Amino acid sequence: MPITRPSHAAPVNPGAAPQALPRWRRHMAAALAAAMLLPALNLPAHAQVRLPALGESASRDLSVGDERRLGEQIMREARRDPVYLDDPVLLEYLQSIWNPLVAAARQIGQIDADTDQLFAWETFLVRDRSVNAFALPGGFVGAHLGLIAITTTRDQLASVMAHELSHVTQRHIARSIAPQQQASLIAVATILLGILAASRANNVDLANAAIMGGQGAAIQSQLNFSRDMEREADRIGYGLLGLAGFAPAGQAQMFDRMDAATRLSDNGGFPYLRSHPLTIDRISEARSRTLLGDNRASQPTLQHALMQMRSRVLMDESVTGLQRLSGTTSSPALTDRVAALYGGAMAASLLKEHDRAERQVALALQLAATAVPREPAAERALRLLQAQVLLNAGDAAGALQVLDTLGAAHERPALLLRTQAALRLHDSKPDAAAEPLRRSVENLQTWVSEQKNDAAAWELLASGSEALGLKLRALRAGAEARAAVGDLTGAIDRLRRAQAASRGPGPTDFIEASVIDARLRQVLQQRREIAAEMRGEGRGGPPPGEGPN
């Protein structure tokens, strides 16, 4: 299913229309009201409408554990969606912005012990051209490629991520539950009182007016609460920027860019019908904060320019879209020229124009070496692209040589790319690739021991282990890859095959076999709990007829 934004999502787009889940909640409220209409007609004139008391605690409406489980349920669907993008280079850059913001929130006490332990604090990419980001339950935050592509500095991107992080730390998801419940009760109470008055006056039109008025009051209450949460996320997110090492001026600049991007489609009308404050109001507030606080300028960097261009390439991988990226630019700025060459080389490689891709990435590296000051992170990104270009051209040995100059075998983009190159070399020259592949498999094994939900790493570990003749490890890694994307049935099938192989004839790795047995029990239990939750039975026993193995 495509990724859909639930009621608690926090889109960056100003003036966004209410999303599907808020409408569903309003329909639920209307259905509840309709179910009460007939009893209301029979109430005596002196009957009173008694509303239950609503607690103010967010955790009473949605606990931290419940919110994480809800988020995991959404992410199981999202990770299997084609628009979910795991681009190691771009994702690493996004995490380099996200992680300092999370650390800053911890430092000033915005993340308490419960949410710190139970929430995921995970950011991910969505292949979408729109300028958007959103928060999901349980600490998951998504960023559209269109958002990265429109930013000109890392501080601008950081301001959006800080805004979404504030939605999470302030428990806006849980806090939105009580107002929605209250809005439903307001609607019901208004409808009941209107019907009572209409029944006494024998006026059907008055009853219809009461129903529409009650629903309108409920909707407006939700919109008001959403705008208040957006303002709070702007304010708290601004406070995180300087502490995390970013220029707070990036927030006002980001709002300026959003305003320019939406000016033709947004006339600023009907501000009271919006879930977000007007962009012009947010610009004014952000500028006021900057004038009164940290007003250092937000400076562009070469690394951000490269990631901005990478986003543009990944947004549209059609032949027509890639052909537009020639690698040339009319700008005399060194940053713009290197970024254009980066995008042109990446596009040419995807179009299988390998010679052009190699020339352009080599020229980009030469220009980047003349930058003052030099940016090692940007030069590393160019080396990674050079290795990818060589690998796509069929030169796996050349790709390995480039990657060996980077060192840092534990960094994810180089680790995954090195394994891909070693596997490609193993296909043609098994003897020459044996040692690089063995090192890559060992490094991957260390990586997944800490990053257990890295599906791409597990997939490569499965392929590498199989190439080295490690059958049990390959089967288990394939199972873990399926579990990481939420395909528990596929994971169970592979674990059972691995279990059967471990009990067959021949030598057995008893440690690996015991791990497989334990993981099979865990994944089976996880599937039972999910099935029970889907049936509304809570966490507990197995579905009928399913045993422990």
XYZ file of C-alpha atoms in Angstrom:
549
model
C 0.000 0.000 0.000
C 1.238 3.547 -0.593
C 2.419 5.564 2.368
C -0.395 7.634 3.692
C -0.078 10.347 6.287
C -2.067 9.657 9.450
C -3.723 12.269 11.600
C -0.628 12.874 13.669
C 1.608 13.415 10.655
C 3.148 16.841 10.482
C 3.445 17.926 6.844
C 5.684 20.851 6.066
C 3.444 22.122 3.284
C 1.495 25.144 4.535
C -2.247 25.047 4.213
C -2.299 21.303 3.787
C -5.725 19.763 3.673
C -6.821 17.555 6.580
C -5.589 14.006 6.061
C -7.381 10.668 5.799
C -7.271 9.648 9.436
C -8.715 12.916 10.775
C -11.615 12.467 8.331
C -12.036 8.898 9.559
C -12.154 10.147 13.147
C -14.755 12.728 12.182
C -16.810 10.075 10.416
C -16.573 7.945 13.539
C -17.865 10.847 15.606
C -20.742 11.363 13.173
C -21.591 7.661 13.303
C -21.578 7.772 17.095
C -23.902 10.753 17.003
C -26.226 9.047 14.535
C -26.389 5.965 16.743
C -27.631 8.197 19.557
C -30.340 9.993 17.571
C -33.217 7.605 18.202
C -32.717 7.398 21.979
C -32.448 11.193 22.039
C -35.881 11.606 20.464
C -37.442 9.751 23.366
C -35.691 11.717 26.122
C -37.954 13.681 28.448
C -37.722 17.464 28.341
C -35.822 17.620 31.642
C -33.146 15.095 30.544
C -29.568 16.270 30.768
C -26.654 15.388 28.529
C -23.798 14.227 30.783
C -20.323 14.210 29.251
C -17.558 12.035 30.704
C -14.524 13.787 32.173
C -11.459 13.830 29.952
C -8.025 13.329 31.488
C -5.229 15.703 30.548
C -2.426 13.140 30.523
C -1.247 12.268 27.018
C 0.027 8.907 28.189
C -3.418 8.003 29.505
C -4.835 8.360 25.980
C -1.928 6.683 24.182
C 0.939 5.153 26.148
C 4.532 5.311 24.957
C 4.482 1.564 24.294
C 1.212 1.753 22.360
C 2.531 4.628 20.274
C 5.695 2.671 19.370
C 3.648 -0.407 18.405
C 1.402 1.761 16.231
C 4.448 3.261 14.567
C 5.951 -0.172 13.945
C 2.700 -1.295 12.336
C 2.802 1.669 9.939
C 6.505 1.157 9.195
C 5.981 -2.538 8.367
C 3.786 -1.364 5.513
C 5.988 1.596 4.604
C 9.205 -0.417 4.246
C 7.602 -2.615 1.602
C 6.295 0.348 -0.381
C 8.179 1.287 -3.585
C 8.440 4.921 -2.465
C 10.393 3.914 0.646
C 13.987 4.658 -0.351
C 17.126 3.211 1.208
C 19.880 5.164 -0.502
C 22.876 4.655 1.847
C 24.694 7.867 0.886
C 21.708 10.207 1.152
C 20.334 8.472 4.230
C 23.701 8.784 5.996
C 23.661 12.522 5.274
C 20.126 12.885 6.617
C 21.150 10.983 9.755
C 24.149 13.298 10.211
C 21.599 16.092 10.646
C 18.999 14.095 12.581
C 21.304 12.533 15.191
C 22.726 15.821 16.604
C 19.171 17.143 16.947
C 18.117 14.051 18.914
C 21.237 14.386 21.085
C 20.404 18.041 21.753
C 16.833 17.141 22.744
C 18.229 14.568 25.189
C 20.680 17.079 26.590
C 18.003 19.599 27.567
C 15.587 16.970 28.890
C 12.989 16.978 26.113
C 13.369 13.203 25.798
C 12.493 11.382 29.006
C 13.651 7.900 30.001
C 10.532 6.110 28.728
C 10.475 7.630 25.264
C 14.266 7.410 24.966
C 14.148 3.670 25.556
C 10.985 2.761 23.651
C 10.885 5.152 20.690
C 12.822 4.337 17.521
C 14.323 7.825 16.830
C 14.625 6.752 13.205
C 14.538 8.881 10.083
C 13.928 7.594 6.562
C 13.595 8.757 2.961
C 10.521 8.845 0.737
C 10.898 9.013 -3.056
C 8.492 11.885 -3.625
C 8.931 15.235 -5.371
C 6.785 17.211 -2.920
C 8.346 19.511 -0.322
C 7.325 17.575 2.748
C 8.346 15.785 5.925
C 6.198 14.062 8.543
C 6.314 12.435 11.963
C 4.844 8.997 12.651
C 4.037 7.427 16.033
C 6.923 5.946 17.966
C 9.693 8.287 16.832
C 9.777 7.634 13.070
C 10.297 10.721 10.865
C 10.183 10.661 7.059
C 11.636 13.213 4.641
C 10.644 13.528 0.984
C 13.357 13.879 -1.641
C 11.628 17.058 -2.793
C 12.354 18.636 0.584
C 16.097 17.933 0.356
C 16.159 19.062 -3.269
C 14.691 22.490 -2.472
C 17.049 23.326 0.415
C 20.294 25.208 -0.246
C 21.949 24.726 3.155
C 22.063 21.947 5.730
C 20.662 24.423 8.299
C 17.452 24.751 6.292
C 17.026 20.988 6.207
C 17.900 20.799 9.913
C 15.123 23.286 10.728
C 12.526 20.976 9.190
C 13.930 17.894 10.936
C 13.985 19.801 14.246
C 10.328 20.736 13.710
C 9.361 17.093 13.134
C 11.476 15.930 16.080
C 9.591 18.399 18.289
C 6.299 16.806 17.251
C 7.723 13.556 18.656
C 9.305 14.877 21.851
C 6.229 16.924 22.767
C 3.992 13.855 22.302
C 1.757 15.709 19.861
C 0.442 12.392 18.595
C -0.807 11.355 22.015
C -1.886 14.882 22.916
C -4.080 15.030 19.812
C -6.156 12.086 21.043
C -7.930 13.926 23.874
C -8.979 16.967 21.783
C -10.353 14.651 19.101
C -12.314 12.765 21.739
C -13.524 16.060 23.163
C -14.458 17.297 19.692
C -16.538 14.155 19.160
C -18.298 14.738 22.465
C -18.964 18.375 21.548
C -20.517 17.231 18.285
C -22.663 14.615 20.012
C -23.801 17.035 22.707
C -24.692 19.723 20.163
C -26.636 17.258 18.032
C -28.561 15.880 21.015
C -29.481 19.295 22.321
C -30.516 20.398 18.813
C -32.728 17.346 18.344
C -34.352 17.915 21.736
C -35.166 21.489 20.763
C -36.340 20.415 17.303
C -38.575 17.691 18.711
C -40.265 20.180 20.993
C -40.644 22.676 18.133
C -41.527 19.961 15.569
C -38.884 21.432 13.203
C -36.803 19.025 11.068
C -34.708 21.861 9.584
C -33.594 22.854 13.074
C -32.413 19.289 13.730
C -30.391 19.249 10.485
C -28.846 22.595 11.361
C -27.850 21.245 14.772
C -26.156 18.214 13.203
C -24.157 20.370 10.760
C -23.260 22.872 13.469
C -22.022 20.145 15.808
C -19.837 18.605 13.140
C -18.464 22.023 12.180
C -17.574 22.820 15.789
C -15.738 19.502 16.096
C -13.762 20.070 12.887
C -12.801 23.632 13.865
C -11.658 22.442 17.288
C -9.318 19.929 15.648
C -7.897 22.514 13.254
C -7.232 24.974 16.080
C -5.380 22.326 18.060
C -3.312 21.345 15.006
C -2.234 24.961 14.421
C -1.212 25.311 18.056
C 0.925 22.177 17.802
C 2.588 23.459 14.631
C 3.504 26.730 16.321
C 4.874 24.836 19.306
C 6.965 22.591 17.035
C 8.339 25.690 15.245
C 9.311 27.307 18.550
C 10.848 24.230 20.194
C 12.554 23.118 16.990
C 14.183 26.550 16.688
C 15.631 26.130 20.176
C 17.291 22.847 19.184
C 19.129 24.209 16.143
C 21.869 26.219 17.833
C 22.431 23.593 20.505
C 22.891 20.920 17.810
C 25.427 23.027 15.916
C 23.185 24.474 13.194
C 22.485 28.111 12.322
C 18.965 28.962 13.598
C 18.616 31.421 10.705
C 17.996 28.364 8.535
C 14.417 28.200 9.843
C 13.390 31.571 8.402
C 15.233 30.778 5.163
C 13.351 27.486 4.871
C 10.010 29.210 5.311
C 11.043 31.717 2.622
C 11.774 28.862 0.212
C 8.473 27.172 1.050
C 6.635 30.424 0.443
C 8.309 30.839 -2.959
C 7.545 27.220 -3.887
C 3.832 27.498 -3.041
C 3.112 31.131 -3.922
C 1.341 30.319 -7.182
C -0.898 27.656 -5.644
C -1.623 29.278 -2.278
C -3.364 32.649 -2.035
C -3.300 32.731 1.762
C -7.074 32.626 2.073
C -9.210 31.051 4.801
C -6.480 30.800 7.478
C -9.045 29.560 10.017
C -9.714 26.458 7.868
C -6.074 25.333 7.805
C -4.294 22.734 9.896
C -1.068 24.799 9.676
C -0.430 28.501 10.368
C 0.039 30.698 7.297
C 3.608 30.525 5.978
C 3.924 34.318 6.082
C 3.130 34.220 9.817
C 5.724 31.502 10.382
C 8.339 33.533 8.467
C 7.649 36.567 10.645
C 7.919 34.576 13.877
C 11.132 32.839 12.759
C 12.760 36.148 11.800
C 11.818 37.641 15.146
C 13.442 34.723 16.971
C 16.601 35.106 14.878
C 16.853 38.856 15.551
C 16.515 38.306 19.289
C 18.830 35.286 19.470
C 21.551 33.571 17.471
C 21.655 35.434 14.144
C 24.725 33.849 12.518
C 24.271 33.266 8.809
C 23.377 29.904 7.311
C 26.172 29.082 4.858
C 25.964 26.676 1.895
C 28.420 23.771 1.775
C 29.669 21.579 -1.043
C 28.490 18.433 0.705
C 24.919 19.729 0.907
C 25.022 20.800 -2.742
C 26.010 17.235 -3.691
C 23.207 15.715 -1.606
C 20.742 18.223 -3.030
C 21.745 17.102 -6.530
C 21.577 13.438 -5.535
C 17.999 13.977 -4.393
C 17.111 15.528 -7.752
C 18.534 12.534 -9.623
C 16.746 9.997 -7.416
C 13.421 11.882 -7.634
C 13.097 11.196 -11.340
C 15.028 8.229 -12.758
C 13.129 8.246 -16.045
C 15.256 8.453 -19.195
C 13.922 11.937 -19.950
C 14.602 13.138 -16.423
C 18.160 11.771 -16.378
C 18.966 13.165 -19.815
C 18.261 16.673 -18.549
C 21.244 16.358 -16.184
C 24.172 16.997 -18.510
C 26.751 17.903 -15.872
C 27.136 21.497 -17.056
C 25.990 24.769 -15.496
C 26.195 28.460 -16.324
C 27.076 29.311 -12.721
C 30.711 30.313 -12.134
C 30.562 29.184 -8.488
C 32.790 26.191 -7.745
C 30.112 24.567 -5.582
C 27.540 24.717 -8.366
C 29.972 23.359 -10.960
C 31.002 20.394 -8.806
C 27.369 19.637 -7.931
C 26.359 19.750 -11.605
C 29.172 17.327 -12.498
C 28.114 15.048 -9.633
C 24.516 14.952 -10.859
C 25.597 14.533 -14.488
C 27.933 11.619 -13.622
C 25.259 9.911 -11.541
C 22.674 10.316 -14.300
C 25.095 9.120 -17.002
C 25.918 6.016 -14.973
C 22.222 5.173 -14.606
C 21.835 5.678 -18.369
C 24.806 3.286 -18.896
C 26.874 6.046 -20.481
C 29.871 4.844 -18.487
C 32.654 6.800 -20.208
C 30.865 10.115 -19.690
C 30.124 9.216 -16.079
C 33.792 8.398 -15.347
C 35.015 11.640 -16.974
C 32.577 13.827 -15.091
C 33.186 12.327 -11.657
C 36.963 12.568 -12.198
C 36.627 16.249 -13.131
C 34.398 16.859 -10.092
C 37.093 15.365 -7.845
C 39.737 17.629 -9.374
C 37.625 20.742 -8.814
C 36.662 19.713 -5.264
C 40.362 19.425 -4.390
C 40.747 23.158 -5.163
C 37.983 24.263 -2.805
C 38.951 26.610 0.032
C 38.481 25.357 2.638
C 38.522 21.726 1.520
C 35.562 19.570 2.538
C 36.645 15.992 3.285
C 33.007 14.867 3.601
C 32.219 16.147 0.098
C 35.339 14.528 -1.356
C 34.340 11.258 0.300
C 30.865 11.512 -1.310
C 32.554 11.990 -4.696
C 34.783 8.938 -4.108
C 31.745 6.849 -3.270
C 30.107 7.958 -6.504
C 33.307 7.163 -8.412
C 33.291 3.626 -6.978
C 29.624 3.216 -7.915
C 30.308 4.464 -11.456
C 33.152 1.959 -11.872
C 31.030 -0.860 -10.467
C 28.176 -0.036 -12.850
C 30.691 -0.067 -15.701
C 31.766 -3.617 -14.751
C 35.089 -2.653 -13.153
C 34.633 -4.248 -9.721
C 38.387 -4.338 -9.056
C 38.664 -0.617 -9.788
C 35.725 0.095 -7.461
C 37.471 -1.823 -4.657
C 40.643 0.177 -5.186
C 38.744 3.443 -4.854
C 36.965 2.222 -1.716
C 40.270 1.119 -0.168
C 41.414 4.761 -0.261
C 38.494 5.733 1.979
C 39.253 3.449 4.916
C 36.477 3.506 7.554
C 35.148 0.063 6.651
C 32.482 0.388 9.338
C 30.660 3.270 7.595
C 27.505 1.973 5.962
C 27.708 3.373 2.374
C 31.296 2.141 1.875
C 30.566 -1.152 3.651
C 27.611 -1.990 1.408
C 29.332 -0.825 -1.758
C 32.501 -2.781 -0.938
C 30.463 -5.971 -0.457
C 28.668 -5.433 -3.767
C 32.019 -4.974 -5.542
C 33.511 -8.066 -3.889
C 30.497 -10.153 -4.901
C 30.700 -8.874 -8.485
C 34.426 -9.684 -8.608
C 33.757 -13.120 -7.105
C 31.462 -13.943 -10.029
C 34.325 -13.558 -12.515
C 37.456 -14.151 -10.407
C 36.613 -16.232 -7.313
C 40.238 -16.643 -6.193
C 41.048 -12.926 -6.411
C 37.824 -11.979 -4.607
C 37.996 -14.532 -1.775
C 39.868 -12.314 0.697
C 37.975 -9.041 0.021
C 34.675 -10.923 0.219
C 35.640 -12.618 3.492
C 36.565 -9.247 5.044
C 33.323 -7.707 3.801
C 31.232 -10.540 5.254
C 32.983 -10.222 8.619
C 32.429 -6.458 8.654
C 28.775 -6.929 7.719
C 28.335 -9.485 10.489
C 29.683 -6.949 12.990
C 27.438 -4.240 11.545
C 24.166 -6.196 11.725
C 24.907 -7.311 15.291
C 24.248 -3.657 16.218
C 21.944 -2.574 13.364
C 19.489 -5.458 13.452
C 16.872 -3.787 11.228
C 19.187 -3.054 8.295
C 17.506 -5.117 5.575
C 20.009 -4.164 2.853
C 22.965 -5.248 4.994
C 21.271 -8.568 5.823
C 20.591 -9.201 2.115
C 24.232 -8.610 1.218
C 25.349 -10.741 4.155
C 23.149 -13.550 2.847
C 24.653 -13.284 -0.660
C 28.210 -13.045 0.644
C 27.811 -15.961 3.051
C 26.336 -18.129 0.316
C 29.261 -17.291 -1.997
C 31.663 -18.356 0.757
C 29.791 -21.609 1.346
C 28.336 -20.609 4.743
C 24.892 -22.115 4.178
C 23.325 -21.673 7.618
C 24.531 -18.091 7.965
C 23.180 -17.296 4.482
C 19.740 -18.738 5.286
C 19.535 -16.950 8.600
C 20.667 -13.630 7.073
C 17.997 -13.967 4.368
C 15.404 -14.551 7.089
C 16.553 -11.488 9.019
C 16.292 -9.397 5.845
C 12.644 -10.421 5.470
C 11.929 -9.753 9.145
C 13.504 -6.295 8.871
C 10.979 -5.258 6.218
C 8.049 -6.730 8.135
C 7.638 -9.937 6.107
C 7.436 -12.255 9.099
C 5.961 -15.143 7.097
C 8.914 -15.035 4.711
C 11.309 -14.876 7.654
C 9.688 -17.900 9.314
C 9.861 -19.889 6.080
C 13.604 -19.212 5.727
C 14.318 -19.928 9.397
C 12.516 -23.256 9.134
C 14.595 -24.140 6.087
C 17.723 -23.206 8.017
C 16.554 -25.290 10.978
C 15.994 -28.299 8.724
C 19.438 -27.831 7.151
C 21.088 -27.672 10.583
C 19.532 -31.047 11.492
C 20.552 -32.763 8.256
C 23.582 -34.913 7.602
C 27.097 -33.507 7.610
C 28.948 -31.067 9.889
C 26.845 -28.471 11.710
C 27.667 -25.062 13.151
C 26.007 -25.614 16.525
C 26.232 -21.947 17.549
C 24.512 -20.806 14.361
C 21.929 -23.595 14.728
C 21.049 -22.497 18.264
C 20.695 -18.895 17.116
C 18.340 -20.040 14.344
C 16.183 -21.998 16.815
C 15.941 -18.989 19.145
C 15.127 -16.559 16.333
C 12.420 -18.849 14.976
C 10.691 -18.861 18.363
C 10.988 -15.060 18.616
C 9.599 -14.363 15.142
C 6.736 -16.827 15.649
C 5.851 -15.070 18.903
C 6.029 -11.683 17.187
C 3.630 -12.863 14.496
C 1.217 -14.200 17.128
C 1.221 -10.875 18.965
C 0.582 -8.933 15.766
C -2.262 -11.284 14.823
C -3.775 -10.897 18.297
C -3.545 -7.108 18.096
C -5.202 -7.113 14.664
C -8.069 -9.126 16.157
C -8.268 -6.713 19.078
C -7.266 -9.360 21.612
C -4.114 -7.675 22.908
C -0.758 -9.362 23.244
C -0.856 -13.063 23.967
C -1.521 -16.551 22.753
C -0.989 -18.181 19.383
C -3.527 -18.344 16.595
C -5.458 -21.628 16.564
C -3.414 -24.575 15.384
C 0.000 -22.829 15.378
C 2.602 -24.563 17.472
C 5.943 -23.276 18.755
C 8.031 -24.606 15.811
